[in-house]
């Protein structure tokens, strides 16, 4: 007689939202003492899994905004102490360039190998790619750490390149993607590259994990940070494994008791979604703290915002990043930041930091449909804008 399969645990949207926020560091007091110190920041990044790096600097760099939202005494200098050779964080690719805990480095080795066989960079470099790559490799080997600007290029930039990158920059990025180069620092936000075997020989010597070990780490580490997840969410968290691998892991984890099936309710009218979670999720939910009763402005690349489908289900918040949308077609603005109030997303703002005058301008503010705009809520929003101004170094806020 076959065993009766237990009914999936039902999780309310409110509990799911609070669990996800807690795992992603948004239920802690952002003003807690010591939160901005390097050791605390290293623990925070590990807790998040990674922190996305982005070049858009309309308000501040994405990684600075993500961390300062969770630690109001964050400083870029404290983060700088964590990056570089033999430090707590390294730079590489998840969905985008990110700061990642260095002790995860071995799990990036399969990614390095995949990049060798299907790199866009090699196509863009054209027929002379092997010579360009070897030239860049040799110069760094002989001269030490170099930046893209250290390579003189006699000739035209590649007309077919997506970003019109010069060949040396393409080669540098390719060698970084395949693990031959390591980012040892940044100068004016420009990457400084060195040979991985020279910069971090202990990491370079690490053997790659086996296929099953890599899949198990990718799925279990993602689930620890998501709280509950579908196969798609597990697959996309690190962007390491394909959907079929995530499904196979889920089935095996449930069968072995390492995970349980759950049904997660939504706030946007969608039916409950099937997912998996760690077996202790019910106890974990009971111990969750409430989110701080303050308003905060979230970076468009915040980990809570990144998965738009999950965001919509848990917060009933429809968000689109419009920086790359032609200005006449934008609904809201270039760099719109959602307003988090407690555990609710209640509005959005379009800010810009004018560094020449030291002014943070709130160009426009929108409240979500159904949100009652009280005096207390407006004051909370003003406090949030002031905290953002302090974090980015603005002297005053105008709206």
CSV table of C-alpha atoms in Angstrom, one decimal:
chain,number,residue,atom,x,y,z
A,1,UNK,CA,0.0,0.0,0.0
A,2,UNK,CA,1.5,3.3,-1.1
A,3,UNK,CA,2.1,6.1,1.4
A,4,UNK,CA,-0.4,8.9,1.5
A,5,UNK,CA,1.2,12.1,0.2
A,6,UNK,CA,0.8,14.9,2.8
A,7,UNK,CA,-1.0,18.1,1.7
A,8,UNK,CA,1.3,21.0,1.0
A,9,UNK,CA,1.7,23.5,3.8
A,10,UNK,CA,-0.3,26.7,3.0
A,11,UNK,CA,1.6,29.9,3.6
A,12,UNK,CA,-0.3,33.2,3.6
A,13,UNK,CA,0.9,36.0,1.4
A,14,UNK,CA,1.6,38.2,4.5
A,15,UNK,CA,3.8,35.5,6.1
A,16,UNK,CA,5.6,34.8,2.7
A,17,UNK,CA,6.3,38.4,2.2
A,18,UNK,CA,7.7,38.9,5.8
A,19,UNK,CA,9.8,35.7,5.5
A,20,UNK,CA,11.3,36.8,2.2
A,21,UNK,CA,12.0,40.3,3.5
A,22,UNK,CA,13.6,38.9,6.7
A,23,UNK,CA,15.9,36.6,4.7
A,24,UNK,CA,16.9,39.5,2.5
A,25,UNK,CA,17.8,41.7,5.5
A,26,UNK,CA,14.8,44.1,5.5
A,27,UNK,CA,13.3,43.1,8.8
A,28,UNK,CA,16.4,44.2,10.8
A,29,UNK,CA,16.7,47.6,12.3
A,30,UNK,CA,18.8,49.5,9.7
A,31,UNK,CA,20.1,51.8,12.4
A,32,UNK,CA,21.4,49.0,14.6
A,33,UNK,CA,24.9,49.7,16.0
A,34,UNK,CA,27.8,48.3,13.9
A,35,UNK,CA,25.7,47.4,10.9
A,36,UNK,CA,28.0,49.3,8.6
A,37,UNK,CA,31.3,47.9,9.8
A,38,UNK,CA,33.1,45.6,7.3
A,39,UNK,CA,32.6,42.4,9.3
A,40,UNK,CA,28.8,43.1,9.5
A,41,UNK,CA,28.7,44.0,5.8
A,42,UNK,CA,30.4,40.8,4.9
A,43,UNK,CA,27.8,38.8,6.8
A,44,UNK,CA,25.0,40.8,5.2
A,45,UNK,CA,26.3,40.1,1.7
A,46,UNK,CA,26.6,36.4,2.5
A,47,UNK,CA,23.0,36.5,3.8
A,48,UNK,CA,21.8,38.1,0.6
A,49,UNK,CA,23.9,35.7,-1.5
A,50,UNK,CA,25.3,38.5,-3.6
A,51,UNK,CA,24.9,42.3,-4.2
A,52,UNK,CA,24.5,43.5,-7.8
A,53,UNK,CA,26.9,46.1,-9.1
A,54,UNK,CA,25.5,48.6,-11.7
A,55,UNK,CA,27.1,51.5,-13.5
A,56,UNK,CA,24.1,53.8,-13.4
A,57,UNK,CA,24.9,56.6,-11.0
A,58,UNK,CA,21.8,58.9,-11.1
A,59,UNK,CA,21.4,58.6,-7.4
A,60,UNK,CA,24.3,56.3,-6.4
A,61,UNK,CA,25.8,52.9,-7.4
A,62,UNK,CA,23.4,50.0,-6.9
A,63,UNK,CA,25.5,48.1,-4.5
A,64,UNK,CA,25.8,51.2,-2.2
A,65,UNK,CA,22.1,51.7,-2.2
A,66,UNK,CA,21.3,48.1,-1.5
A,67,UNK,CA,23.6,48.0,1.5
A,68,UNK,CA,22.7,51.5,2.9
A,69,UNK,CA,19.0,50.6,2.9
A,70,UNK,CA,19.9,47.8,5.3
A,71,UNK,CA,22.6,49.7,7.3
A,72,UNK,CA,22.2,53.4,7.5
A,73,UNK,CA,25.8,53.9,8.7
A,74,UNK,CA,27.1,52.1,5.6
A,75,UNK,CA,30.1,53.7,3.9
A,76,UNK,CA,31.7,52.8,0.5
A,77,UNK,CA,35.1,52.8,2.3
A,78,UNK,CA,33.8,49.9,4.5
A,79,UNK,CA,32.8,47.9,1.4
A,80,UNK,CA,36.2,48.6,-0.2
A,81,UNK,CA,37.9,46.8,2.7
A,82,UNK,CA,36.0,43.7,1.7
A,83,UNK,CA,37.0,43.5,-2.0
A,84,UNK,CA,40.3,42.6,-3.7
A,85,UNK,CA,42.7,39.7,-3.2
A,86,UNK,CA,42.3,37.6,-0.1
A,87,UNK,CA,39.3,39.6,1.0
A,88,UNK,CA,35.7,38.5,1.9
A,89,UNK,CA,34.1,39.4,-1.5
A,90,UNK,CA,35.0,38.8,-5.2
A,91,UNK,CA,33.5,40.2,-8.3
A,92,UNK,CA,31.9,38.1,-10.9
A,93,UNK,CA,28.6,37.4,-12.8
A,94,UNK,CA,25.3,36.2,-11.6
A,95,UNK,CA,22.5,37.8,-13.6
A,96,UNK,CA,24.8,40.8,-13.8
A,97,UNK,CA,28.1,41.8,-12.3
A,98,UNK,CA,28.0,41.3,-8.5
A,99,UNK,CA,29.9,41.2,-5.3
A,100,UNK,CA,29.9,37.6,-4.1
A,101,UNK,CA,31.3,35.9,-0.9
A,102,UNK,CA,34.8,34.6,-1.8
A,103,UNK,CA,34.2,31.3,-0.2
A,104,UNK,CA,31.7,30.6,-2.9
A,105,UNK,CA,34.4,30.9,-5.6
A,106,UNK,CA,34.7,27.2,-6.3
A,107,UNK,CA,31.0,27.1,-7.4
A,108,UNK,CA,31.8,29.6,-10.1
A,109,UNK,CA,34.4,27.3,-11.8
A,110,UNK,CA,31.7,25.4,-13.8
A,111,UNK,CA,30.5,28.8,-15.0
A,112,UNK,CA,34.1,29.7,-16.1
A,113,UNK,CA,34.2,26.5,-18.2
A,114,UNK,CA,30.8,27.2,-19.8
A,115,UNK,CA,31.9,30.7,-20.8
A,116,UNK,CA,34.8,29.3,-22.8
A,117,UNK,CA,32.5,27.6,-25.2
A,118,UNK,CA,29.8,30.1,-25.7
A,119,UNK,CA,31.2,33.6,-25.2
A,120,UNK,CA,29.7,36.5,-27.1
A,121,UNK,CA,33.1,38.3,-26.6
A,122,UNK,CA,35.0,35.9,-28.9
A,123,UNK,CA,32.5,36.5,-31.7
A,124,UNK,CA,32.8,40.2,-31.3
A,125,UNK,CA,36.6,40.1,-31.5
A,126,UNK,CA,36.4,38.5,-34.9
A,127,UNK,CA,39.1,36.6,-36.8
A,128,UNK,CA,42.0,38.2,-34.8
A,129,UNK,CA,40.5,37.2,-31.4
A,130,UNK,CA,43.2,34.7,-30.4
A,131,UNK,CA,46.0,37.2,-31.0
A,132,UNK,CA,44.1,40.0,-29.1
A,133,UNK,CA,43.4,37.7,-26.2
A,134,UNK,CA,47.0,36.5,-26.0
A,135,UNK,CA,48.3,40.1,-26.2
A,136,UNK,CA,46.2,41.1,-23.2
A,137,UNK,CA,47.1,38.0,-21.3
A,138,UNK,CA,50.8,38.5,-21.9
A,139,UNK,CA,50.8,42.1,-20.9
A,140,UNK,CA,49.2,41.4,-17.6
A,141,UNK,CA,51.5,38.5,-17.0
A,142,UNK,CA,54.5,40.7,-17.7
A,143,UNK,CA,53.4,44.1,-16.3
A,144,UNK,CA,51.1,43.2,-13.4
A,145,UNK,CA,47.5,44.5,-12.8
A,146,UNK,CA,46.1,46.6,-15.6
A,147,UNK,CA,42.9,48.5,-16.5
A,148,UNK,CA,41.1,48.7,-19.9
A,149,UNK,CA,42.5,52.3,-20.3
A,150,UNK,CA,46.1,50.9,-20.0
A,151,UNK,CA,45.7,49.3,-23.4
A,152,UNK,CA,46.4,51.5,-26.4
A,153,UNK,CA,44.4,50.5,-29.4
A,154,UNK,CA,45.6,51.4,-32.9
A,155,UNK,CA,42.6,51.1,-35.1
A,156,UNK,CA,38.8,51.4,-35.1
A,157,UNK,CA,36.6,50.2,-32.3
A,158,UNK,CA,34.6,47.1,-33.2
A,159,UNK,CA,31.6,48.5,-35.1
A,160,UNK,CA,29.5,45.3,-34.3
A,161,UNK,CA,30.1,45.4,-30.5
A,162,UNK,CA,27.0,46.0,-28.5
A,163,UNK,CA,28.7,48.7,-26.4
A,164,UNK,CA,31.3,49.7,-29.0
A,165,UNK,CA,34.0,48.3,-26.8
A,166,UNK,CA,37.5,48.3,-28.0
A,167,UNK,CA,39.1,44.8,-28.6
A,168,UNK,CA,41.3,45.0,-25.4
A,169,UNK,CA,38.3,45.6,-23.2
A,170,UNK,CA,36.4,42.7,-24.8
A,171,UNK,CA,39.4,40.5,-24.2
A,172,UNK,CA,39.8,41.6,-20.6
A,173,UNK,CA,36.1,40.9,-19.9
A,174,UNK,CA,36.4,37.5,-21.7
A,175,UNK,CA,39.4,36.4,-19.6
A,176,UNK,CA,37.6,37.5,-16.5
A,177,UNK,CA,34.4,35.6,-17.4
A,178,UNK,CA,36.4,32.4,-17.9
A,179,UNK,CA,38.2,32.8,-14.6
A,180,UNK,CA,41.7,33.6,-16.0
A,181,UNK,CA,41.6,37.1,-14.7
A,182,UNK,CA,40.6,38.4,-11.2
A,183,UNK,CA,39.4,41.9,-10.3
A,184,UNK,CA,41.9,43.1,-7.7
A,185,UNK,CA,40.4,46.5,-7.3
A,186,UNK,CA,38.8,49.5,-9.0
A,187,UNK,CA,40.1,53.0,-9.8
A,188,UNK,CA,37.4,55.6,-10.5
A,189,UNK,CA,35.1,52.6,-10.8
A,190,UNK,CA,37.4,51.1,-13.6
A,191,UNK,CA,38.2,47.4,-13.0
A,192,UNK,CA,41.8,46.5,-12.3
A,193,UNK,CA,42.6,43.0,-13.5
A,194,UNK,CA,45.4,40.6,-12.6
A,195,UNK,CA,46.0,36.9,-13.3
A,196,UNK,CA,43.8,34.7,-11.0
A,197,UNK,CA,46.7,32.3,-10.4
A,198,UNK,CA,48.9,35.2,-9.1
A,199,UNK,CA,46.3,37.3,-7.3
A,200,UNK,CA,44.5,34.5,-5.5
A,201,UNK,CA,46.5,31.2,-5.9
A,202,UNK,CA,44.5,29.5,-3.2
A,203,UNK,CA,41.3,30.1,-5.1
A,204,UNK,CA,42.8,29.3,-8.5
A,205,UNK,CA,44.0,25.9,-7.1
A,206,UNK,CA,40.5,24.9,-5.9
A,207,UNK,CA,39.0,21.9,-7.9
A,208,UNK,CA,35.6,22.5,-9.4
A,209,UNK,CA,32.7,20.8,-7.8
A,210,UNK,CA,31.1,17.8,-9.4
A,211,UNK,CA,27.9,18.2,-11.4
A,212,UNK,CA,25.6,17.0,-8.6
A,213,UNK,CA,27.5,18.9,-5.9
A,214,UNK,CA,27.2,22.1,-7.9
A,215,UNK,CA,23.5,21.6,-8.5
A,216,UNK,CA,22.9,20.8,-4.9
A,217,UNK,CA,24.7,23.9,-3.7
A,218,UNK,CA,23.0,26.2,-6.2
A,219,UNK,CA,19.5,25.0,-5.2
A,220,UNK,CA,19.9,24.6,-1.5
A,221,UNK,CA,21.8,28.0,-1.1
A,222,UNK,CA,19.1,29.7,-3.2
A,223,UNK,CA,16.3,28.2,-1.1
A,224,UNK,CA,17.9,29.3,2.1
A,225,UNK,CA,17.8,32.9,0.8
A,226,UNK,CA,14.4,32.8,-0.8
A,227,UNK,CA,12.5,30.9,1.9
A,228,UNK,CA,10.3,29.2,-0.6
A,229,UNK,CA,10.8,28.8,-4.4
A,230,UNK,CA,9.6,27.2,-7.6
A,231,UNK,CA,12.0,25.5,-9.9
A,232,UNK,CA,12.2,28.7,-12.0
A,233,UNK,CA,13.2,30.8,-9.0
A,234,UNK,CA,15.8,28.3,-7.9
A,235,UNK,CA,17.3,28.2,-11.4
A,236,UNK,CA,17.4,32.0,-11.7
A,237,UNK,CA,18.7,32.9,-8.3
A,238,UNK,CA,22.4,32.5,-9.1
A,239,UNK,CA,21.8,31.9,-12.8
A,240,UNK,CA,24.0,28.8,-12.5
A,241,UNK,CA,21.7,25.9,-13.4
A,242,UNK,CA,19.0,25.2,-15.9
A,243,UNK,CA,15.3,24.6,-15.2
A,244,UNK,CA,15.5,20.9,-15.6
A,245,UNK,CA,18.3,20.6,-13.1
A,246,UNK,CA,16.3,22.6,-10.6
A,247,UNK,CA,13.2,20.5,-11.1
A,248,UNK,CA,15.2,17.3,-10.6
A,249,UNK,CA,16.8,18.7,-7.4
A,250,UNK,CA,13.3,19.7,-6.0
A,251,UNK,CA,11.9,16.2,-6.6
A,252,UNK,CA,14.9,14.5,-4.9
A,253,UNK,CA,14.9,17.0,-2.0
A,254,UNK,CA,11.2,16.5,-1.2
A,255,UNK,CA,11.6,12.7,-1.5
A,256,UNK,CA,14.5,12.7,0.9
A,257,UNK,CA,12.9,15.1,3.4
A,258,UNK,CA,15.4,17.9,2.8
A,259,UNK,CA,12.5,20.0,1.5
A,260,UNK,CA,8.7,20.1,1.8
A,261,UNK,CA,6.0,21.1,-0.6
A,262,UNK,CA,4.2,24.4,0.1
A,263,UNK,CA,1.4,26.5,-1.4
A,264,UNK,CA,2.1,30.2,-1.2
A,265,UNK,CA,-0.8,32.6,-1.4
A,266,UNK,CA,-0.6,35.8,-3.5
A,267,UNK,CA,-1.8,39.4,-2.9
A,268,UNK,CA,-2.6,40.1,-6.5
A,269,UNK,CA,-5.5,37.8,-7.1
A,270,UNK,CA,-3.5,34.9,-8.5
A,271,UNK,CA,-4.2,31.4,-7.2
A,272,UNK,CA,-1.7,30.0,-4.6
A,273,UNK,CA,1.6,28.8,-6.2
A,274,UNK,CA,3.2,25.4,-5.5
A,275,UNK,CA,6.8,25.7,-4.3
A,276,UNK,CA,9.3,24.0,-2.0
A,277,UNK,CA,10.7,25.2,1.3
A,278,UNK,CA,13.0,23.9,4.0
A,279,UNK,CA,11.2,21.6,6.5
A,280,UNK,CA,11.4,24.1,9.4
A,281,UNK,CA,9.6,26.9,7.6
A,282,UNK,CA,6.5,26.9,9.9
A,283,UNK,CA,8.7,27.4,13.0
A,284,UNK,CA,10.7,30.0,11.2
A,285,UNK,CA,7.6,32.0,10.3
A,286,UNK,CA,6.4,32.0,13.9
A,287,UNK,CA,9.7,33.6,15.0
A,288,UNK,CA,9.8,36.3,12.4
A,289,UNK,CA,10.1,39.9,13.5
A,290,UNK,CA,7.9,42.6,12.1
A,291,UNK,CA,9.6,44.9,9.5
A,292,UNK,CA,10.7,48.2,10.9
A,293,UNK,CA,7.8,50.7,10.9
A,294,UNK,CA,9.7,53.2,8.7
A,295,UNK,CA,9.7,54.2,5.0
A,296,UNK,CA,12.7,53.3,2.9
A,297,UNK,CA,13.5,53.9,-0.8
A,298,UNK,CA,14.6,50.7,-2.6
A,299,UNK,CA,17.1,50.6,-5.4
A,300,UNK,CA,15.7,49.2,-8.7
A,301,UNK,CA,18.3,46.4,-8.3
A,302,UNK,CA,17.4,45.5,-4.8
A,303,UNK,CA,17.1,41.7,-4.3
A,304,UNK,CA,13.5,42.1,-3.2
A,305,UNK,CA,12.7,44.0,-6.5
A,306,UNK,CA,14.8,41.9,-8.9
A,307,UNK,CA,12.2,39.1,-9.5
A,308,UNK,CA,9.3,41.1,-10.9
A,309,UNK,CA,6.9,38.2,-10.9
A,310,UNK,CA,7.6,37.4,-7.2
A,311,UNK,CA,7.4,41.1,-6.4
A,312,UNK,CA,3.9,41.3,-7.9
A,313,UNK,CA,2.7,38.2,-6.1
A,314,UNK,CA,3.9,39.1,-2.7
A,315,UNK,CA,3.5,42.9,-2.7
A,316,UNK,CA,0.9,43.4,-5.5
A,317,UNK,CA,3.4,45.9,-6.9
A,318,UNK,CA,3.9,46.2,-10.7
A,319,UNK,CA,7.4,47.5,-11.4
A,320,UNK,CA,9.3,48.2,-14.6
A,321,UNK,CA,12.8,49.7,-14.7
A,322,UNK,CA,12.5,52.4,-17.4
A,323,UNK,CA,16.1,53.7,-17.7
A,324,UNK,CA,16.3,52.0,-21.1
A,325,UNK,CA,12.8,53.0,-22.2
A,326,UNK,CA,12.8,56.0,-24.6
A,327,UNK,CA,11.8,59.1,-22.5
A,328,UNK,CA,8.5,59.7,-24.3
A,329,UNK,CA,7.3,56.2,-23.5
A,330,UNK,CA,8.2,56.2,-19.8
A,331,UNK,CA,5.2,55.9,-17.5
A,332,UNK,CA,7.1,57.0,-14.4
A,333,UNK,CA,10.7,57.9,-14.8
A,334,UNK,CA,14.4,57.1,-15.5
A,335,UNK,CA,15.4,55.7,-12.1
A,336,UNK,CA,12.3,55.0,-10.1
A,337,UNK,CA,12.7,53.8,-6.5
A,338,UNK,CA,9.8,51.9,-4.8
A,339,UNK,CA,8.8,53.2,-1.3
A,340,UNK,CA,8.8,50.4,1.3
A,341,UNK,CA,6.8,51.2,4.4
A,342,UNK,CA,7.0,48.4,6.9
A,343,UNK,CA,6.3,45.4,4.8
A,344,UNK,CA,4.2,47.2,2.1
A,345,UNK,CA,5.2,48.9,-1.1
A,346,UNK,CA,3.1,52.1,-1.0
A,347,UNK,CA,4.5,54.3,-3.8
A,348,UNK,CA,7.4,55.2,-5.9
A,349,UNK,CA,9.6,58.2,-6.6
A,350,UNK,CA,11.8,59.4,-9.4
A,351,UNK,CA,14.9,60.9,-7.8
A,352,UNK,CA,18.1,62.5,-9.1
A,353,UNK,CA,21.3,63.5,-7.2
A,354,UNK,CA,22.7,66.7,-8.6
A,355,UNK,CA,26.3,66.3,-7.4
A,356,UNK,CA,27.4,69.8,-8.6
A,357,UNK,CA,25.0,71.5,-6.1
A,358,UNK,CA,24.7,68.7,-3.5
A,359,UNK,CA,20.9,68.5,-4.0
A,360,UNK,CA,18.9,65.3,-4.1
A,361,UNK,CA,15.8,66.1,-6.2
A,362,UNK,CA,12.6,64.1,-5.9
A,363,UNK,CA,11.3,64.9,-9.3
A,364,UNK,CA,8.0,63.1,-8.9
A,365,UNK,CA,6.1,61.0,-6.3
A,366,UNK,CA,3.4,58.5,-7.0
A,367,UNK,CA,1.3,56.8,-4.3
A,368,UNK,CA,-0.1,53.3,-5.1
A,369,UNK,CA,-3.8,53.0,-5.8
A,370,UNK,CA,-5.8,52.7,-2.5
A,371,UNK,CA,-3.0,54.1,-0.3
A,372,UNK,CA,-4.3,56.8,2.0
A,373,UNK,CA,-2.0,59.8,1.9
A,374,UNK,CA,-1.9,60.9,5.5
A,375,UNK,CA,0.3,63.5,7.2
A,376,UNK,CA,2.2,60.8,9.0
A,377,UNK,CA,2.8,59.0,5.7
A,378,UNK,CA,4.1,62.1,4.0
A,379,UNK,CA,6.4,62.7,6.9
A,380,UNK,CA,7.7,59.1,6.7
A,381,UNK,CA,8.4,59.7,3.0
A,382,UNK,CA,10.3,62.9,3.8
A,383,UNK,CA,12.4,61.1,6.4
A,384,UNK,CA,13.1,58.3,3.9
A,385,UNK,CA,14.3,60.9,1.3
A,386,UNK,CA,16.5,62.6,3.9
A,387,UNK,CA,18.1,59.2,4.8
A,388,UNK,CA,18.8,58.6,1.2
A,389,UNK,CA,20.3,62.1,0.9
A,390,UNK,CA,22.6,61.4,3.8
A,391,UNK,CA,23.6,58.0,2.4
A,392,UNK,CA,24.6,59.5,-1.0
A,393,UNK,CA,26.2,62.7,0.4
A,394,UNK,CA,23.6,65.2,-0.6
A,395,UNK,CA,23.3,68.4,1.5
A,396,UNK,CA,19.6,68.9,1.0
A,397,UNK,CA,16.5,67.5,-0.6
A,398,UNK,CA,14.1,69.3,-2.9
A,399,UNK,CA,10.8,68.1,-4.2
